């Protein structure tokens, strides 16, 4: 299953609508005083839509990625208009001020950090003539998030392995791609150092305990994805980490989604999609004759078949974010 122009246009149509949809809104908001009692659009004039801050960020990322993959996308002009409307110096200053208010050091850390850097990377690599100006406008927030990630890694003693927003490996994989694309050697070295510190000596990961009931990433596979970008001898590391991966039924079989209108259970469609993304990249980092190749390819195909058909037209519980994960999985 590969991404088609028609699918990309359908996927893009979702954030095009939802990035201007302020409610319902799952706001993660620390109040310092009465003056902080404000609606989402006032707090986050760029990233107020798509139900929550991080989903808005990767909604913008999706739009740019779709145009990069398919430059003649029918909704291209609508995407340009959306960025022109939202990515302004005044709006970026408001977003930046939010992060720098007292007691907000952990806001969107690390998931939102990773996606903001991924968005900046797409802006930098975009062929849209307006993208260079958007990149520069967003730069104060990008550099603040970059510095926050560096600081976080300097004091994070233990990785967080959960299958939700706090997962360390997922954010570091996105951050590493940004660092390499932008030739940011300082950030690249910090992420590589952290990845090796956290994961290099992992053996026999208990992936048979996955998935949790509300997870949208696999702790096992996101770690392996990151290490495929970092480890000097990834095949040997992978064999030690997930020996006989094809025999781990809980990891190789798609998660069952019992209620796609439930915002937590709907996470499991995202898990199926992100697993497929990880499996494809892991397989690409292994030798062609590696015994895991066939198992990973088969499992990735089944995970895609289980959840891709439920992305477009899905309930808002999943619809506000799933297209981004489908895009990762289908590229």
Short mmCIF file of C-alpha atoms in Angstrom, two decimals:
data_model
loop_
_atom_site.label_atom_id
_atom_site.label_comp_id
_atom_site.label_asym_id
_atom_site.label_seq_id
_atom_site.Cartn_x
_atom_site.Cartn_y
_atom_site.Cartn_z
CA UNK A 1 0.00 0.00 0.00
CA UNK A 2 1.53 3.32 -1.12
CA UNK A 3 0.38 6.90 -0.80
CA UNK A 4 -1.51 8.22 -3.83
CA UNK A 5 -2.15 11.84 -4.85
CA UNK A 6 -5.85 11.33 -4.15
CA UNK A 7 -5.13 10.06 -0.64
CA UNK A 8 -2.75 12.94 0.03
CA UNK A 9 -5.40 15.44 -1.02
CA UNK A 10 -7.98 13.75 1.20
CA UNK A 11 -5.57 13.69 4.12
CA UNK A 12 -4.74 17.38 3.64
CA UNK A 13 -8.41 18.27 3.63
CA UNK A 14 -8.70 17.20 7.25
CA UNK A 15 -6.25 19.67 8.86
CA UNK A 16 -7.31 22.33 6.37
CA UNK A 17 -10.69 22.22 8.07
CA UNK A 18 -9.62 21.37 11.60
CA UNK A 19 -6.78 23.89 11.98
CA UNK A 20 -9.46 26.60 12.04
CA UNK A 21 -11.76 24.59 14.31
CA UNK A 22 -11.29 25.87 17.85
CA UNK A 23 -13.74 23.57 19.64
CA UNK A 24 -13.90 20.97 21.05
CA UNK A 25 -10.49 21.63 22.53
CA UNK A 26 -8.47 19.48 24.93
CA UNK A 27 -6.44 22.28 26.40
CA UNK A 28 -3.40 21.45 28.56
CA UNK A 29 -3.16 24.80 30.25
CA UNK A 30 -1.42 25.88 33.45
CA UNK A 31 -2.91 29.08 34.86
CA UNK A 32 -0.67 31.50 36.72
CA UNK A 33 -3.40 34.06 37.46
CA UNK A 34 -6.87 35.19 36.40
CA UNK A 35 -5.42 36.74 33.27
CA UNK A 36 -4.64 33.26 31.97
CA UNK A 37 -8.34 32.39 31.70
CA UNK A 38 -8.49 32.72 27.93
CA UNK A 39 -9.90 30.76 24.98
CA UNK A 40 -7.57 28.53 22.91
CA UNK A 41 -7.31 31.02 20.03
CA UNK A 42 -6.00 33.72 22.38
CA UNK A 43 -3.49 31.39 24.03
CA UNK A 44 -2.30 29.76 20.80
CA UNK A 45 -3.15 31.89 17.76
CA UNK A 46 -1.34 29.47 15.41
CA UNK A 47 -1.92 26.11 17.07
CA UNK A 48 -5.45 26.46 18.47
CA UNK A 49 -7.22 24.01 16.15
CA UNK A 50 -7.19 20.23 15.72
CA UNK A 51 -8.33 19.56 19.31
CA UNK A 52 -4.91 20.13 20.94
CA UNK A 53 -1.63 21.97 20.44
CA UNK A 54 0.54 19.12 19.19
CA UNK A 55 -2.10 17.86 16.75
CA UNK A 56 -2.29 21.35 15.27
CA UNK A 57 1.49 21.37 14.86
CA UNK A 58 1.57 18.12 12.95
CA UNK A 59 -1.50 19.17 11.01
CA UNK A 60 0.60 21.98 9.52
CA UNK A 61 3.43 19.49 9.01
CA UNK A 62 1.11 17.19 7.07
CA UNK A 63 0.04 19.99 4.73
CA UNK A 64 3.61 20.88 3.84
CA UNK A 65 4.61 17.25 3.44
CA UNK A 66 1.72 16.55 1.09
CA UNK A 67 2.64 19.50 -1.11
CA UNK A 68 6.29 18.41 -1.13
CA UNK A 69 5.30 14.91 -2.23
CA UNK A 70 2.68 16.12 -4.73
CA UNK A 71 3.45 19.71 -5.85
CA UNK A 72 0.28 19.93 -7.94
CA UNK A 73 -2.00 19.04 -5.04
CA UNK A 74 -5.46 20.54 -5.71
CA UNK A 75 -5.60 22.17 -2.28
CA UNK A 76 -2.16 23.81 -2.62
CA UNK A 77 -3.55 27.37 -2.74
CA UNK A 78 -5.72 26.73 0.32
CA UNK A 79 -2.63 25.52 2.19
CA UNK A 80 -0.71 28.67 1.30
CA UNK A 81 -3.61 30.83 2.45
CA UNK A 82 -3.80 28.99 5.79
CA UNK A 83 -0.09 29.49 6.49
CA UNK A 84 -0.22 33.14 5.44
CA UNK A 85 -3.16 33.69 7.78
CA UNK A 86 -1.64 32.03 10.84
CA UNK A 87 2.16 32.16 10.66
CA UNK A 88 2.73 35.83 11.48
CA UNK A 89 5.34 37.46 13.71
CA UNK A 90 2.67 38.56 16.18
CA UNK A 91 1.21 35.07 16.46
CA UNK A 92 4.63 33.46 16.87
CA UNK A 93 5.45 35.92 19.65
CA UNK A 94 2.28 34.88 21.49
CA UNK A 95 3.08 31.19 21.10
CA UNK A 96 6.62 31.81 22.36
CA UNK A 97 5.43 33.82 25.34
CA UNK A 98 3.23 30.92 26.40
CA UNK A 99 6.24 28.62 26.72
CA UNK A 100 8.20 31.20 28.69
CA UNK A 101 5.57 31.86 31.36
CA UNK A 102 6.28 30.47 34.87
CA UNK A 103 5.68 26.77 35.60
CA UNK A 104 5.30 25.78 31.93
CA UNK A 105 8.69 24.11 31.48
CA UNK A 106 7.08 20.74 30.71
CA UNK A 107 4.38 21.97 28.34
CA UNK A 108 4.27 19.66 25.29
CA UNK A 109 7.53 17.98 26.30
CA UNK A 110 8.74 16.02 24.41
CA UNK A 111 6.03 15.09 21.86
CA UNK A 112 5.19 18.64 20.87
CA UNK A 113 8.90 19.49 20.74
CA UNK A 114 9.52 16.74 18.21
CA UNK A 115 6.63 17.75 15.99
CA UNK A 116 7.53 21.46 16.09
CA UNK A 117 11.03 20.61 14.89
CA UNK A 118 9.54 18.36 12.20
CA UNK A 119 7.37 21.27 11.05
CA UNK A 120 10.41 23.56 10.91
CA UNK A 121 12.24 20.92 8.86
CA UNK A 122 9.38 20.78 6.36
CA UNK A 123 9.36 24.57 6.09
CA UNK A 124 13.10 24.55 5.43
CA UNK A 125 12.83 21.84 2.77
CA UNK A 126 9.64 23.10 1.12
CA UNK A 127 9.68 24.22 -2.50
CA UNK A 128 6.79 26.62 -1.89
CA UNK A 129 8.09 30.15 -2.60
CA UNK A 130 6.47 31.45 0.61
CA UNK A 131 8.02 28.77 2.85
CA UNK A 132 11.33 30.54 3.46
CA UNK A 133 9.51 33.52 4.96
CA UNK A 134 7.31 31.25 7.10
CA UNK A 135 10.44 29.43 8.30
CA UNK A 136 12.07 32.69 9.38
CA UNK A 137 8.89 33.90 11.05
CA UNK A 138 8.58 30.68 13.04
CA UNK A 139 12.30 30.63 13.88
CA UNK A 140 12.09 32.25 17.37
CA UNK A 141 9.74 29.49 18.52
CA UNK A 142 11.78 26.80 16.74
CA UNK A 143 14.99 27.91 18.41
CA UNK A 144 13.32 28.09 21.80
CA UNK A 145 12.00 24.53 21.43
CA UNK A 146 15.40 23.33 20.22
CA UNK A 147 17.03 24.82 23.32
CA UNK A 148 14.37 23.27 25.55
CA UNK A 149 15.00 19.84 24.03
CA UNK A 150 18.75 20.22 24.58
CA UNK A 151 18.16 21.21 28.19
CA UNK A 152 15.73 18.34 28.72
CA UNK A 153 18.22 15.79 27.44
CA UNK A 154 20.91 17.17 29.73
CA UNK A 155 18.86 16.31 32.81
CA UNK A 156 16.70 13.35 31.76
CA UNK A 157 18.19 10.45 33.72
CA UNK A 158 15.84 7.74 32.45
CA UNK A 159 13.97 7.40 29.15
CA UNK A 160 10.18 7.33 29.14
CA UNK A 161 8.96 4.25 27.33
CA UNK A 162 5.18 4.66 27.36
CA UNK A 163 3.17 4.48 24.15
CA UNK A 164 1.75 8.00 24.40
CA UNK A 165 2.88 11.63 24.34
CA UNK A 166 5.75 11.29 26.81
CA UNK A 167 7.65 8.65 24.85
CA UNK A 168 11.26 9.74 24.59
CA UNK A 169 12.32 7.77 21.50
CA UNK A 170 9.53 9.09 19.26
CA UNK A 171 10.43 12.73 19.91
CA UNK A 172 14.15 12.06 19.52
CA UNK A 173 13.61 10.36 16.15
CA UNK A 174 11.82 13.47 14.85
CA UNK A 175 14.39 15.77 16.45
CA UNK A 176 17.27 13.83 14.92
CA UNK A 177 15.80 14.11 11.43
CA UNK A 178 15.50 17.87 11.95
CA UNK A 179 19.07 18.17 13.23
CA UNK A 180 20.48 16.29 10.27
CA UNK A 181 18.39 18.15 7.71
CA UNK A 182 19.43 21.50 9.20
CA UNK A 183 23.04 20.36 9.73
CA UNK A 184 22.70 21.17 13.43
CA UNK A 185 25.61 19.09 14.70
CA UNK A 186 25.22 20.19 18.32
CA UNK A 187 21.64 18.96 18.52
CA UNK A 188 22.49 15.83 16.53
CA UNK A 189 25.28 14.91 18.94
CA UNK A 190 23.05 15.56 21.96
CA UNK A 191 20.34 13.26 20.58
CA UNK A 192 22.78 10.52 19.57
CA UNK A 193 24.42 10.69 22.99
CA UNK A 194 21.06 10.47 24.75
CA UNK A 195 19.86 7.61 22.55
CA UNK A 196 22.96 5.56 23.23
CA UNK A 197 22.82 6.36 26.95
CA UNK A 198 19.18 5.32 27.17
CA UNK A 199 18.94 2.39 24.78
CA UNK A 200 22.26 0.98 23.55
CA UNK A 201 22.45 -1.76 26.18
CA UNK A 202 18.78 -2.82 25.98
CA UNK A 203 18.26 -6.55 25.56
CA UNK A 204 15.19 -8.79 25.20
CA UNK A 205 12.62 -6.00 25.31
CA UNK A 206 9.29 -7.29 26.73
CA UNK A 207 7.26 -6.36 23.65
CA UNK A 208 4.77 -9.15 24.38
CA UNK A 209 3.21 -6.79 26.96
CA UNK A 210 2.19 -4.36 24.22
CA UNK A 211 -0.13 -2.73 23.46
CA UNK A 212 -1.60 -0.69 26.26
CA UNK A 213 -5.25 0.21 25.82
CA UNK A 214 -4.68 3.85 24.88
CA UNK A 215 -1.32 3.74 23.10
CA UNK A 216 -0.60 5.20 19.69
CA UNK A 217 3.11 4.34 19.45
CA UNK A 218 4.95 1.15 20.29
CA UNK A 219 7.60 1.55 22.96
CA UNK A 220 9.55 -1.29 21.37
CA UNK A 221 9.34 -0.20 17.75
CA UNK A 222 9.90 3.53 18.29
CA UNK A 223 13.06 2.70 20.20
CA UNK A 224 14.19 0.44 17.38
CA UNK A 225 13.35 3.13 14.84
CA UNK A 226 15.52 5.64 16.69
CA UNK A 227 18.39 3.20 17.09
CA UNK A 228 18.24 2.37 13.37
CA UNK A 229 19.30 6.00 12.87
CA UNK A 230 21.96 5.91 15.60
CA UNK A 231 23.50 2.50 16.34
CA UNK A 232 26.85 1.69 14.68
CA UNK A 233 25.81 -1.95 14.18
CA UNK A 234 22.04 -1.77 14.12
CA UNK A 235 21.37 -5.35 12.94
CA UNK A 236 23.28 -6.76 15.90
CA UNK A 237 21.59 -4.33 18.30
CA UNK A 238 18.17 -5.27 16.91
CA UNK A 239 18.84 -9.00 17.22
CA UNK A 240 19.68 -8.49 20.90
CA UNK A 241 16.76 -6.14 21.47
CA UNK A 242 13.95 -8.09 19.77
CA UNK A 243 15.22 -11.61 19.07
CA UNK A 244 12.76 -13.61 16.95
CA UNK A 245 10.57 -10.54 16.53
CA UNK A 246 8.24 -12.41 14.18
CA UNK A 247 7.16 -14.68 17.03
CA UNK A 248 5.89 -11.80 19.20
CA UNK A 249 2.21 -12.05 18.31
CA UNK A 250 1.18 -9.02 20.37
CA UNK A 251 3.58 -6.85 18.40
CA UNK A 252 3.12 -8.34 14.95
CA UNK A 253 -0.68 -8.33 14.90
CA UNK A 254 -2.72 -5.11 14.51
CA UNK A 255 -4.47 -3.75 17.55
CA UNK A 256 -8.24 -4.12 17.69
CA UNK A 257 -10.11 -0.79 17.82
CA UNK A 258 -13.44 -1.38 19.53
CA UNK A 259 -14.80 2.19 19.51
CA UNK A 260 -13.44 4.82 17.12
CA UNK A 261 -15.55 7.54 18.73
CA UNK A 262 -13.73 7.08 22.04
CA UNK A 263 -10.74 9.48 22.07
CA UNK A 264 -8.45 7.09 23.95
CA UNK A 265 -9.43 3.85 22.24
CA UNK A 266 -9.10 5.64 18.88
CA UNK A 267 -5.40 5.93 19.71
CA UNK A 268 -5.08 2.31 18.66
CA UNK A 269 -5.62 3.20 14.99
CA UNK A 270 -2.64 5.51 15.40
CA UNK A 271 -0.71 2.64 16.95
CA UNK A 272 -1.35 0.47 13.91
CA UNK A 273 -0.19 3.25 11.60
CA UNK A 274 2.90 4.19 13.61
CA UNK A 275 3.86 0.54 13.95
CA UNK A 276 3.73 0.17 10.17
CA UNK A 277 5.91 3.28 9.80
CA UNK A 278 8.47 1.90 12.25
CA UNK A 279 8.44 -1.58 10.75
CA UNK A 280 9.14 -0.28 7.26
CA UNK A 281 12.07 1.85 8.42
CA UNK A 282 13.51 -0.89 10.63
CA UNK A 283 13.35 -3.35 7.74
CA UNK A 284 15.15 -0.82 5.57
CA UNK A 285 18.02 -0.71 8.06
CA UNK A 286 18.41 -4.50 8.16
CA UNK A 287 20.18 -6.65 5.54
CA UNK A 288 17.92 -8.02 2.81
CA UNK A 289 18.48 -11.57 4.00
CA UNK A 290 17.75 -10.80 7.64
CA UNK A 291 15.24 -13.32 9.10
CA UNK A 292 13.01 -10.48 10.38
CA UNK A 293 12.47 -9.00 6.91
CA UNK A 294 9.50 -11.14 5.88
CA UNK A 295 7.81 -10.86 9.28
CA UNK A 296 8.14 -7.07 9.34
CA UNK A 297 6.86 -6.66 5.77
CA UNK A 298 3.86 -8.88 6.40
CA UNK A 299 3.04 -7.22 9.71
CA UNK A 300 3.36 -3.72 8.26
CA UNK A 301 0.93 -4.57 5.45
CA UNK A 302 -1.62 -5.97 7.90
CA UNK A 303 -1.32 -2.95 10.20
CA UNK A 304 -1.92 -0.62 7.24
CA UNK A 305 -4.92 -2.60 6.07
CA UNK A 306 -6.41 -2.51 9.56
CA UNK A 307 -6.40 1.27 9.99
CA UNK A 308 -5.77 3.27 6.78
CA UNK A 309 -9.39 2.78 5.62
CA UNK A 310 -10.62 4.42 8.84
CA UNK A 311 -8.65 7.69 8.55
CA UNK A 312 -10.63 9.83 6.10
CA UNK A 313 -14.12 10.49 7.39
CA UNK A 314 -13.28 9.27 10.87
CA UNK A 315 -14.86 10.58 14.05
CA UNK A 316 -13.18 13.77 15.30
CA UNK A 317 -11.68 11.74 18.17
CA UNK A 318 -9.25 10.31 15.62
CA UNK A 319 -9.84 12.55 12.65
CA UNK A 320 -8.05 15.53 14.18
CA UNK A 321 -4.69 13.70 14.09
CA UNK A 322 -4.73 10.30 12.37
CA UNK A 323 -3.94 11.57 8.87
CA UNK A 324 -0.45 12.60 9.98
CA UNK A 325 0.29 9.07 11.15
CA UNK A 326 -1.21 7.62 7.99
CA UNK A 327 1.09 9.82 5.95
CA UNK A 328 4.14 8.59 7.89
CA UNK A 329 3.05 5.01 7.38
CA UNK A 330 2.34 5.25 3.65
CA UNK A 331 5.35 7.20 2.42
#
